[in-house]
Amino acid sequence: MTGSFKLKALIAFIFFVSLGSSQKRNRFYAKPTLAIMNFDSSGISEDVYNILYNKLWNDIDSIGVFIMVEQHQVYDVLEKYNYDRPECATRACAIEMGRLVGVKNVITGSFVSSGDSSSVQAELIMVRDDSTKFSSAGQHVGEIDGLIPHIQIAALQLSGVKPSDALLIKAGLLTANVEENKLIKLLKSWFNKAKAFIFRKKVEKVEEIK
C-alpha cells in the first residue's frame, strides 16, 4: 500500500513539473502579435487598395511568424476607447493604435501608383520602443498587377525571411543568370564528388590486388 502511494505521488510530481516547464516553454516561444494598420494610398482605387492590402495580410499570415490581429478587431478595440482617427495612416497613429490595442508590432506603409509606375513601401515597428525592425520597398513599371511579386517579397522581408532567388527574378530584381550559375555550380559539385568517389574506389581496388 505504501509503495503504491509513493509511486502515485512520484507520478503526480513528475506530471506537475513537466506541466510547469511546458507552460514556461509555451510562454517563451509564443509568437509576437501583429496588426497591419491602414496604408497610405495614392493613385489607386479602393478595390486595388483592398487587393494589395489583403495580399500582404494573407501572405504574412501564411508565413506563420506572427499572431495576426485582424483589422475589424483593431477597430472594435479603438471604438471602446473612443479613438476618433482609426483611418489615420501615419507612423505616429500606427504606434498609438498599436498601444491601445495591445499588440507588440504594427506594420504601416503606402501603396502608390503614378503614370505607369507603382510602388509599395512598408515597415514593421516594435510598439514598445517605436523602433523599426524590418522594412521593405518595391517598385514596378507597367500594369499594377506586376506589383504583386513585390508584395510577396515585402511579406517575407517584414517577417524576417529572405526571399527566394526565383521570387526576386519574378519581381525583376535579379537576373535569371544568377539562378543558372547556381545550377551550374551545383552540377559541378556533384560531378567533382562523383570523380572523387570513383578515384577512391580505384585506389581501394589497387590496394586489394597488392
Coordinates of N, CA and C in Angstrom, one line a residue:
M1 N 0.8 -1.2 0.0 CA 0.0 0.0 0.0 C 0.9 1.3 0.0
T2 N 1.9 1.2 0.9 CA 2.8 2.4 1.0 C 3.6 2.6 -0.3
G3 N 4.0 1.4 -0.9 CA 4.8 1.5 -2.2 C 3.9 2.1 -3.3
S4 N 2.6 1.7 -3.3 CA 1.7 2.2 -4.3 C 1.5 3.7 -4.2
F5 N 1.3 4.1 -2.9 CA 1.1 5.5 -2.7 C 2.3 6.4 -3.1
K6 N 3.5 5.9 -2.8 CA 4.8 6.6 -3.2 C 4.9 6.7 -4.7
L7 N 4.5 5.6 -5.4 CA 4.6 5.6 -6.9 C 3.6 6.6 -7.5
K8 N 2.4 6.7 -6.9 CA 1.4 7.6 -7.4 C 1.8 9.1 -7.1
A9 N 2.5 9.3 -6.0 CA 2.9 10.6 -5.6 C 4.1 11.0 -6.6
L10 N 4.9 10.1 -6.9 CA 6.0 10.4 -7.8 C 5.5 10.7 -9.2
I11 N 4.5 10.0 -9.7 CA 3.9 10.2 -11.0 C 3.3 11.6 -11.0
A12 N 2.6 12.0 -9.9 CA 1.9 13.3 -9.8 C 2.9 14.4 -9.9
F13 N 4.1 14.2 -9.1 CA 5.1 15.2 -9.1 C 5.7 15.4 -10.4
I14 N 6.0 14.3 -11.1 CA 6.6 14.4 -12.5 C 5.6 15.2 -13.4
F15 N 4.3 14.8 -13.3 CA 3.3 15.5 -14.2 C 3.3 17.0 -14.0
F16 N 3.3 17.4 -12.7 CA 3.2 18.9 -12.5 C 4.4 19.6 -12.8
V17 N 5.6 19.0 -12.7 CA 6.9 19.6 -13.1 C 6.9 19.7 -14.6
S18 N 6.5 18.7 -15.3 CA 6.5 18.7 -16.8 C 5.5 19.7 -17.3
L19 N 4.3 19.8 -16.6 CA 3.3 20.8 -17.0 C 3.8 22.2 -16.8
G20 N 4.5 22.5 -15.7 CA 5.0 23.8 -15.5 C 6.1 24.2 -16.5
S21 N 7.0 23.2 -16.8 CA 8.0 23.5 -17.8 C 7.5 23.7 -19.1
S22 N 6.4 23.0 -19.4 CA 5.7 23.1 -20.7 C 5.1 24.5 -20.9
Q23 N 4.5 25.0 -19.8 CA 3.9 26.3 -19.8 C 4.9 27.4 -20.0
K24 N 6.1 27.2 -19.3 CA 7.2 28.2 -19.5 C 7.7 28.2 -20.9
R25 N 7.8 27.0 -21.5 CA 8.3 26.9 -22.9 C 7.3 27.6 -23.8
N26 N 6.0 27.4 -23.6 CA 4.9 27.9 -24.4 C 5.0 29.5 -24.4
R27 N 5.2 30.0 -23.1 CA 5.3 31.4 -23.0 C 6.5 32.0 -23.7
F28 N 7.6 31.2 -23.6 CA 8.9 31.7 -24.1 C 8.8 31.7 -25.7
Y29 N 8.2 30.7 -26.2 CA 8.1 30.5 -27.7 C 6.9 31.1 -28.3
A30 N 6.1 31.8 -27.5 CA 4.8 32.4 -28.0 C 5.1 33.4 -29.2
K31 N 4.3 33.3 -30.2 CA 4.5 34.2 -31.3 C 4.2 35.6 -31.0
P32 N 4.9 36.6 -31.4 CA 4.5 38.0 -31.2 C 3.3 38.4 -32.0
T33 N 2.5 39.3 -31.4 CA 1.3 39.8 -32.1 C 1.6 40.9 -33.1
L34 N 0.8 41.0 -34.1 CA 1.0 41.9 -35.2 C -0.3 42.4 -35.7
A35 N -0.4 43.7 -35.9 CA -1.6 44.3 -36.6 C -1.0 45.1 -37.8
I36 N -1.6 44.9 -39.0 CA -1.3 45.7 -40.2 C -2.3 46.9 -40.2
M37 N -1.8 48.1 -40.0 CA -2.6 49.2 -40.0 C -3.0 49.7 -41.4
N38 N -3.8 50.7 -41.5 CA -4.2 51.3 -42.8 C -2.9 51.8 -43.5
F39 N -2.8 51.6 -44.8 CA -1.7 52.1 -45.6 C -2.1 53.4 -46.2
D40 N -1.2 54.3 -46.4 CA -1.4 55.5 -47.1 C -1.5 55.1 -48.6
S41 N -2.4 55.7 -49.4 CA -2.5 55.3 -50.8 C -2.7 56.5 -51.7
S42 N -2.2 56.4 -52.9 CA -2.3 57.5 -53.8 C -2.3 56.9 -55.2
G43 N -3.3 57.4 -56.0 CA -3.4 57.0 -57.4 C -4.0 55.6 -57.7
I44 N -4.5 55.0 -56.6 CA -5.2 53.7 -56.8 C -6.6 53.7 -56.3
S45 N -7.4 52.8 -56.9 CA -8.8 52.7 -56.5 C -8.9 52.0 -55.1
E46 N -10.1 52.1 -54.5 CA -10.3 51.3 -53.3 C -10.2 49.8 -53.5
D47 N -10.7 49.4 -54.6 CA -10.7 47.9 -54.9 C -9.2 47.4 -55.0
V48 N -8.4 48.2 -55.7 CA -7.0 47.8 -55.9 C -6.3 47.9 -54.5
Y49 N -6.6 48.9 -53.8 CA -6.0 49.0 -52.4 C -6.4 47.8 -51.6
N50 N -7.6 47.4 -51.6 CA -8.0 46.2 -50.8 C -7.3 44.9 -51.3
I51 N -7.1 44.8 -52.6 CA -6.4 43.6 -53.1 C -5.0 43.6 -52.6
L52 N -4.3 44.7 -52.7 CA -2.9 44.8 -52.3 C -2.8 44.6 -50.8
Y53 N -3.7 45.3 -50.0 CA -3.6 45.1 -48.5 C -3.9 43.7 -48.1
N54 N -4.9 43.1 -48.7 CA -5.3 41.7 -48.3 C -4.2 40.7 -48.7
K55 N -3.6 41.0 -49.8 CA -2.5 40.1 -50.3 C -1.3 40.1 -49.3
L56 N -1.0 41.3 -48.8 CA 0.1 41.5 -47.8 C -0.3 40.8 -46.5
W57 N -1.5 41.0 -46.1 CA -2.0 40.5 -44.8 C -2.0 38.9 -44.9
N58 N -2.5 38.4 -45.9 CA -2.7 36.9 -46.1 C -1.3 36.3 -46.2
D59 N -0.4 36.9 -46.9 CA 1.0 36.3 -47.1 C 1.7 36.3 -45.8
I60 N 1.6 37.4 -45.0 CA 2.3 37.4 -43.7 C 1.7 36.4 -42.8
D61 N 0.4 36.3 -42.8 CA -0.3 35.3 -42.0 C 0.1 33.9 -42.4
S62 N 0.3 33.6 -43.7 CA 0.6 32.2 -44.1 C 2.1 31.9 -43.7
I63 N 2.9 32.9 -43.6 CA 4.3 32.6 -43.2 C 4.4 32.1 -41.8
G64 N 3.5 32.6 -41.0 CA 3.3 32.0 -39.6 C 4.2 32.5 -38.5
V65 N 4.9 33.6 -38.7 CA 5.8 34.1 -37.7 C 5.0 34.9 -36.6
F66 N 3.9 35.5 -37.0 CA 3.2 36.3 -36.0 C 1.8 35.8 -35.7
I67 N 1.2 36.2 -34.6 CA -0.2 36.0 -34.3 C -0.9 37.3 -34.9
M68 N -1.7 37.1 -36.0 CA -2.2 38.2 -36.7 C -3.5 38.7 -36.0
V69 N -3.6 40.1 -35.8 CA -4.8 40.7 -35.3 C -5.5 41.3 -36.5
E70 N -6.8 40.9 -36.7 CA -7.5 41.4 -37.9 C -7.9 42.8 -37.7
Q71 N -8.2 43.5 -38.8 CA -8.5 44.9 -38.8 C -9.8 45.2 -38.1
H72 N -10.8 44.4 -38.2 CA -12.0 44.6 -37.5 C -11.8 44.5 -36.0
Q73 N -10.9 43.7 -35.6 CA -10.6 43.5 -34.1 C -9.9 44.8 -33.6
V74 N -9.1 45.4 -34.5 CA -8.4 46.6 -34.1 C -9.5 47.7 -33.9
Y75 N -10.4 47.8 -34.9 CA -11.5 48.8 -34.9 C -12.4 48.7 -33.6
D76 N -12.6 47.4 -33.3 CA -13.5 47.1 -32.1 C -12.9 47.7 -30.8
V77 N -11.6 47.5 -30.7 CA -10.9 48.0 -29.5 C -10.8 49.5 -29.5
L78 N -10.5 50.1 -30.7 CA -10.4 51.5 -30.8 C -11.7 52.2 -30.5
E79 N -12.8 51.5 -30.9 CA -14.1 52.1 -30.6 C -14.4 52.2 -29.1
K80 N -14.0 51.2 -28.4 CA -14.2 51.2 -26.9 C -13.4 52.3 -26.3
Y81 N -12.3 52.7 -26.9 CA -11.5 53.8 -26.3 C -11.9 55.2 -26.9
N82 N -13.0 55.1 -27.7 CA -13.5 56.3 -28.4 C -12.4 57.0 -29.2
Y83 N -11.6 56.2 -29.8 CA -10.5 56.7 -30.7 C -11.1 57.3 -32.0
D84 N -10.8 58.5 -32.3 CA -11.5 59.2 -33.4 C -10.8 59.2 -34.7
R85 N -9.6 58.5 -34.8 CA -8.8 58.6 -36.0 C -8.4 57.2 -36.5
P86 N -9.4 56.2 -36.6 CA -9.0 54.9 -37.0 C -8.5 54.7 -38.4
E87 N -8.8 55.7 -39.2 CA -8.3 55.7 -40.6 C -7.0 56.3 -40.8
C88 N -6.4 56.9 -39.8 CA -5.1 57.6 -39.9 C -4.0 56.6 -40.3
A89 N -3.2 57.0 -41.3 CA -2.2 56.0 -41.8 C -0.8 56.5 -41.6
T90 N -0.6 57.4 -40.6 CA 0.8 57.8 -40.3 C 1.5 56.8 -39.4
R91 N 2.8 56.9 -39.3 CA 3.6 56.1 -38.4 C 3.1 56.4 -36.9
A92 N 3.0 57.6 -36.6 CA 2.6 58.0 -35.2 C 1.3 57.4 -34.8
C93 N 0.3 57.5 -35.7 CA -1.0 56.9 -35.5 C -0.9 55.4 -35.3
A94 N -0.1 54.7 -36.1 CA 0.0 53.3 -36.1 C 0.5 52.8 -34.7
I95 N 1.5 53.6 -34.2 CA 2.1 53.2 -32.9 C 1.1 53.5 -31.8
E96 N 0.4 54.6 -31.9 CA -0.6 54.9 -30.9 C -1.7 53.9 -30.9
M97 N -2.2 53.5 -32.0 CA -3.3 52.5 -32.1 C -2.7 51.1 -31.6
G98 N -1.5 50.8 -32.0 CA -0.9 49.6 -31.5 C -0.9 49.5 -30.0
R99 N -0.6 50.6 -29.3 CA -0.5 50.6 -27.9 C -1.9 50.4 -27.3
L100 N -2.9 51.1 -27.9 CA -4.3 50.9 -27.4 C -4.8 49.5 -27.6
V101 N -4.5 48.9 -28.7 CA -4.9 47.5 -29.0 C -4.2 46.5 -28.2
G102 N -2.9 46.8 -27.9 CA -2.1 45.9 -27.1 C -1.3 44.9 -27.9
V103 N -0.9 45.3 -29.1 CA -0.1 44.4 -29.9 C 1.4 44.8 -29.8
K104 N 2.2 43.8 -30.0 CA 3.7 44.1 -29.9 C 4.2 44.8 -31.2
N105 N 3.7 44.5 -32.3 CA 4.2 45.0 -33.6 C 3.1 45.6 -34.4
V106 N 3.4 46.6 -35.2 CA 2.5 47.1 -36.2 C 3.2 47.3 -37.5
I107 N 2.5 47.2 -38.6 CA 3.0 47.5 -39.9 C 2.3 48.6 -40.5
T108 N 3.0 49.6 -41.0 CA 2.4 50.7 -41.7 C 3.2 50.9 -43.0
G109 N 2.6 51.6 -44.0 CA 3.3 51.8 -45.2 C 2.4 52.5 -46.2
S110 N 2.7 52.3 -47.5 CA 2.0 53.0 -48.6 C 1.9 52.2 -49.9
F111 N 0.9 52.4 -50.6 CA 0.7 51.9 -52.0 C 0.5 53.1 -52.9
V112 N 1.4 53.3 -53.8 CA 1.4 54.5 -54.7 C 1.4 54.1 -56.2
S113 N 0.6 54.7 -57.0 CA 0.6 54.5 -58.4 C 0.6 55.9 -59.1
S114 N 1.6 56.0 -60.0 CA 1.7 57.3 -60.7 C 2.2 57.0 -62.2
G115 N 1.3 57.3 -63.1 CA 1.6 57.0 -64.5 C 1.7 55.5 -64.7
D116 N 2.8 55.0 -65.2 CA 2.9 53.6 -65.4 C 3.8 52.9 -64.3
S117 N 4.0 53.7 -63.2 CA 4.8 53.2 -62.1 C 4.0 53.0 -60.9
S118 N 4.2 51.9 -60.2 CA 3.6 51.7 -58.9 C 4.6 51.2 -57.9
S119 N 4.3 51.4 -56.6 CA 5.3 51.1 -55.6 C 4.6 50.7 -54.3
V120 N 5.3 49.9 -53.5 CA 4.9 49.5 -52.1 C 6.1 49.8 -51.2
Q121 N 5.7 50.4 -50.1 CA 6.7 50.7 -49.0 C 6.1 50.3 -47.7
A122 N 6.8 49.6 -46.9 CA 6.3 49.2 -45.6 C 7.4 49.0 -44.6
E123 N 7.0 49.2 -43.3 CA 7.9 48.9 -42.2 C 7.2 48.2 -41.0
L124 N 7.9 47.4 -40.4 CA 7.4 46.7 -39.2 C 8.0 47.4 -38.0
I125 N 7.1 48.0 -37.1 CA 7.5 48.8 -36.0 C 7.2 48.0 -34.7
M126 N 8.2 48.0 -33.8 CA 8.0 47.4 -32.5 C 7.4 48.5 -31.6
V127 N 6.2 48.3 -31.2 CA 5.4 49.3 -30.5 C 6.1 49.8 -29.2
R128 N 6.7 48.8 -28.5 CA 7.2 49.2 -27.2 C 8.2 50.3 -27.2
D129 N 9.1 50.3 -28.2 CA 10.2 51.3 -28.3 C 10.2 52.2 -29.6
D130 N 9.1 52.1 -30.3 CA 8.9 52.9 -31.5 C 10.0 52.6 -32.6
S131 N 10.7 51.5 -32.5 CA 11.8 51.2 -33.5 C 11.4 50.4 -34.6
T132 N 12.0 50.6 -35.8 CA 11.7 49.8 -37.0 C 12.6 48.6 -37.0
K133 N 11.9 47.4 -37.0 CA 12.7 46.1 -37.0 C 13.0 45.7 -38.4
F134 N 12.0 45.7 -39.3 CA 12.2 45.3 -40.7 C 11.5 46.4 -41.6
S135 N 12.0 46.5 -42.8 CA 11.4 47.4 -43.8 C 11.5 46.8 -45.2
S136 N 10.7 47.3 -46.1 CA 10.7 46.7 -47.4 C 10.2 47.8 -48.4
A137 N 10.8 47.9 -49.6 CA 10.3 48.8 -50.6 C 10.5 48.2 -52.0
G138 N 9.4 48.3 -52.8 CA 9.5 47.7 -54.1 C 8.8 48.6 -55.1
Q139 N 9.3 48.6 -56.4 CA 8.7 49.4 -57.4 C 8.6 48.6 -58.7
H140 N 7.5 48.9 -59.4 CA 7.2 48.2 -60.7 C 6.8 49.2 -61.7
V141 N 7.3 49.0 -62.9 CA 6.9 49.8 -64.1 C 6.1 48.9 -65.0
G142 N 4.8 49.3 -65.2 CA 3.9 48.5 -66.0 C 2.6 48.4 -65.3
E143 N 1.8 47.4 -65.7 CA 0.5 47.2 -65.1 C 0.6 47.0 -63.6
I144 N -0.3 47.5 -62.8 CA -0.2 47.4 -61.3 C -0.2 46.0 -60.8
D145 N -0.7 45.0 -61.5 CA -0.7 43.7 -61.0 C 0.8 43.1 -61.0
G146 N 1.7 43.8 -61.7 CA 3.1 43.5 -61.6 C 3.7 43.8 -60.2
L147 N 2.9 44.5 -59.4 CA 3.4 44.9 -58.0 C 3.2 43.7 -57.1
I148 N 2.4 42.7 -57.5 CA 2.2 41.5 -56.6 C 3.4 40.8 -56.1
P149 N 4.4 40.5 -57.0 CA 5.6 39.9 -56.5 C 6.4 40.7 -55.5
H150 N 6.3 42.1 -55.6 CA 6.9 43.0 -54.6 C 6.1 42.9 -53.3
I151 N 4.8 42.7 -53.3 CA 4.1 42.5 -52.1 C 4.5 41.2 -51.4
Q152 N 4.7 40.1 -52.2 CA 5.2 38.8 -51.7 C 6.5 39.0 -51.0
I153 N 7.4 39.7 -51.7 CA 8.7 40.0 -51.1 C 8.6 40.8 -49.8
A154 N 7.8 41.8 -49.8 CA 7.6 42.6 -48.6 C 7.1 41.7 -47.4
A155 N 6.2 40.8 -47.7 CA 5.6 39.9 -46.7 C 6.8 39.1 -46.0
L156 N 7.6 38.6 -46.9 CA 8.8 37.8 -46.4 C 9.7 38.7 -45.6
Q157 N 10.1 39.8 -46.2 CA 11.1 40.7 -45.5 C 10.6 41.2 -44.2
L158 N 9.3 41.6 -44.1 CA 8.7 42.1 -42.9 C 8.6 41.0 -41.8
S159 N 8.7 39.7 -42.3 CA 8.6 38.6 -41.4 C 10.0 38.1 -41.0
G160 N 11.0 38.8 -41.5 CA 12.4 38.4 -41.3 C 12.9 37.2 -42.1
V161 N 12.2 37.0 -43.2 CA 12.6 35.8 -44.1 C 13.2 36.3 -45.4
K162 N 14.2 35.7 -45.8 CA 14.9 36.1 -47.1 C 14.1 35.5 -48.3
P163 N 13.7 36.4 -49.2 CA 13.0 35.9 -50.4 C 13.9 35.0 -51.3
S164 N 13.3 34.1 -52.0 CA 14.0 33.2 -52.8 C 14.5 33.9 -54.1
D165 N 15.5 33.3 -54.7 CA 16.0 33.9 -56.0 C 14.9 33.9 -57.0
A166 N 14.1 32.8 -57.0 CA 13.0 32.7 -58.0 C 12.0 33.9 -57.9
L167 N 11.7 34.2 -56.7 CA 10.8 35.4 -56.5 C 11.4 36.7 -56.8
L168 N 12.7 36.8 -56.5 CA 13.4 38.1 -56.9 C 13.5 38.2 -58.4
I169 N 13.7 37.1 -59.1 CA 13.7 37.1 -60.6 C 12.3 37.5 -61.1
K170 N 11.3 37.0 -60.5 CA 9.9 37.3 -60.9 C 9.6 38.7 -60.8
A171 N 10.2 39.4 -59.7 CA 10.0 40.8 -59.5 C 10.9 41.7 -60.3
G172 N 11.8 41.0 -61.1 CA 12.7 41.8 -61.9 C 13.9 42.4 -61.1
L173 N 14.1 41.8 -59.9 CA 15.2 42.3 -59.0 C 16.5 41.5 -59.1
L174 N 16.4 40.4 -59.9 CA 17.5 39.5 -60.1 C 17.5 38.9 -61.5
T175 N 18.6 38.8 -62.1 CA 18.6 38.2 -63.5 C 18.6 36.7 -63.4
A176 N 18.0 36.0 -64.4 CA 18.0 34.6 -64.4 C 19.3 33.9 -64.5
N177 N 20.3 34.7 -64.9 CA 21.7 34.2 -65.0 C 22.2 33.7 -63.6
V178 N 21.8 34.4 -62.6 CA 22.2 34.0 -61.3 C 21.7 32.6 -60.9
E179 N 20.4 32.4 -61.2 CA 19.8 31.1 -61.0 C 20.6 30.0 -61.8
E180 N 20.9 30.3 -63.1 CA 21.6 29.4 -63.9 C 23.0 29.1 -63.4
N181 N 23.7 30.1 -62.9 CA 25.0 29.9 -62.4 C 25.0 29.0 -61.1
K182 N 24.0 29.2 -60.3 CA 23.8 28.3 -59.1 C 23.6 26.9 -59.5
L183 N 22.9 26.6 -60.6 CA 22.6 25.3 -61.0 C 23.9 24.7 -61.6
I184 N 24.7 25.5 -62.3 CA 25.9 25.0 -62.9 C 26.9 24.6 -61.8
K185 N 27.0 25.5 -60.8 CA 27.9 25.2 -59.6 C 27.5 23.9 -58.9
L186 N 26.2 23.7 -58.8 CA 25.7 22.5 -58.1 C 26.0 21.3 -58.9
L187 N 25.9 21.3 -60.2 CA 26.2 20.2 -61.1 C 27.7 19.9 -61.1
K188 N 28.5 21.0 -61.1 CA 30.0 20.8 -61.0 C 30.4 20.2 -59.7
S189 N 29.7 20.6 -58.6 CA 30.0 20.0 -57.3 C 29.7 18.5 -57.2
W190 N 28.5 18.1 -57.8 CA 28.1 16.7 -57.9 C 29.1 15.9 -58.7
F191 N 29.6 16.5 -59.9 CA 30.5 15.9 -60.8 C 31.8 15.6 -60.1
N192 N 32.3 16.6 -59.3 CA 33.6 16.5 -58.6 C 33.5 15.4 -57.5
K193 N 32.4 15.4 -56.8 CA 32.2 14.4 -55.8 C 32.2 13.0 -56.4
A194 N 31.5 12.9 -57.6 CA 31.5 11.6 -58.3 C 32.9 11.1 -58.7
K195 N 33.7 12.1 -59.2 CA 35.0 11.8 -59.6 C 35.9 11.3 -58.5
A196 N 35.7 12.0 -57.3 CA 36.5 11.7 -56.1 C 36.1 10.3 -55.6
F197 N 34.8 10.0 -55.7 CA 34.3 8.6 -55.3 C 34.9 7.5 -56.1
I198 N 34.9 7.7 -57.5 CA 35.4 6.8 -58.4 C 36.9 6.6 -58.2
F199 N 37.6 7.7 -57.9 CA 39.1 7.6 -57.7 C 39.4 6.8 -56.5
R200 N 38.6 7.0 -55.4 CA 38.8 6.3 -54.1 C 38.6 4.8 -54.4
K201 N 37.6 4.5 -55.1 CA 37.3 3.1 -55.4 C 38.4 2.4 -56.2
K202 N 39.0 3.1 -57.1 CA 40.1 2.6 -57.9 C 41.3 2.4 -57.0
V203 N 41.6 3.3 -56.1 CA 42.7 3.1 -55.2 C 42.5 1.9 -54.3
E204 N 41.3 1.8 -53.8 CA 41.0 0.6 -52.9 C 41.1 -0.7 -53.7
K205 N 40.8 -0.7 -54.9 CA 40.9 -1.9 -55.8 C 42.3 -2.3 -56.0
V206 N 43.2 -1.3 -56.3 CA 44.6 -1.5 -56.4 C 45.2 -2.0 -55.2
E207 N 44.9 -1.5 -54.0 CA 45.4 -1.9 -52.8 C 45.0 -3.3 -52.5
E208 N 43.8 -3.7 -52.9 CA 43.3 -5.1 -52.7 C 44.2 -6.1 -53.5
I209 N 44.5 -5.7 -54.7 CA 45.3 -6.5 -55.6 C 46.7 -6.7 -55.0
K210 N 47.3 -5.6 -54.5 CA 48.6 -5.7 -53.9 C 48.6 -6.7 -52.7

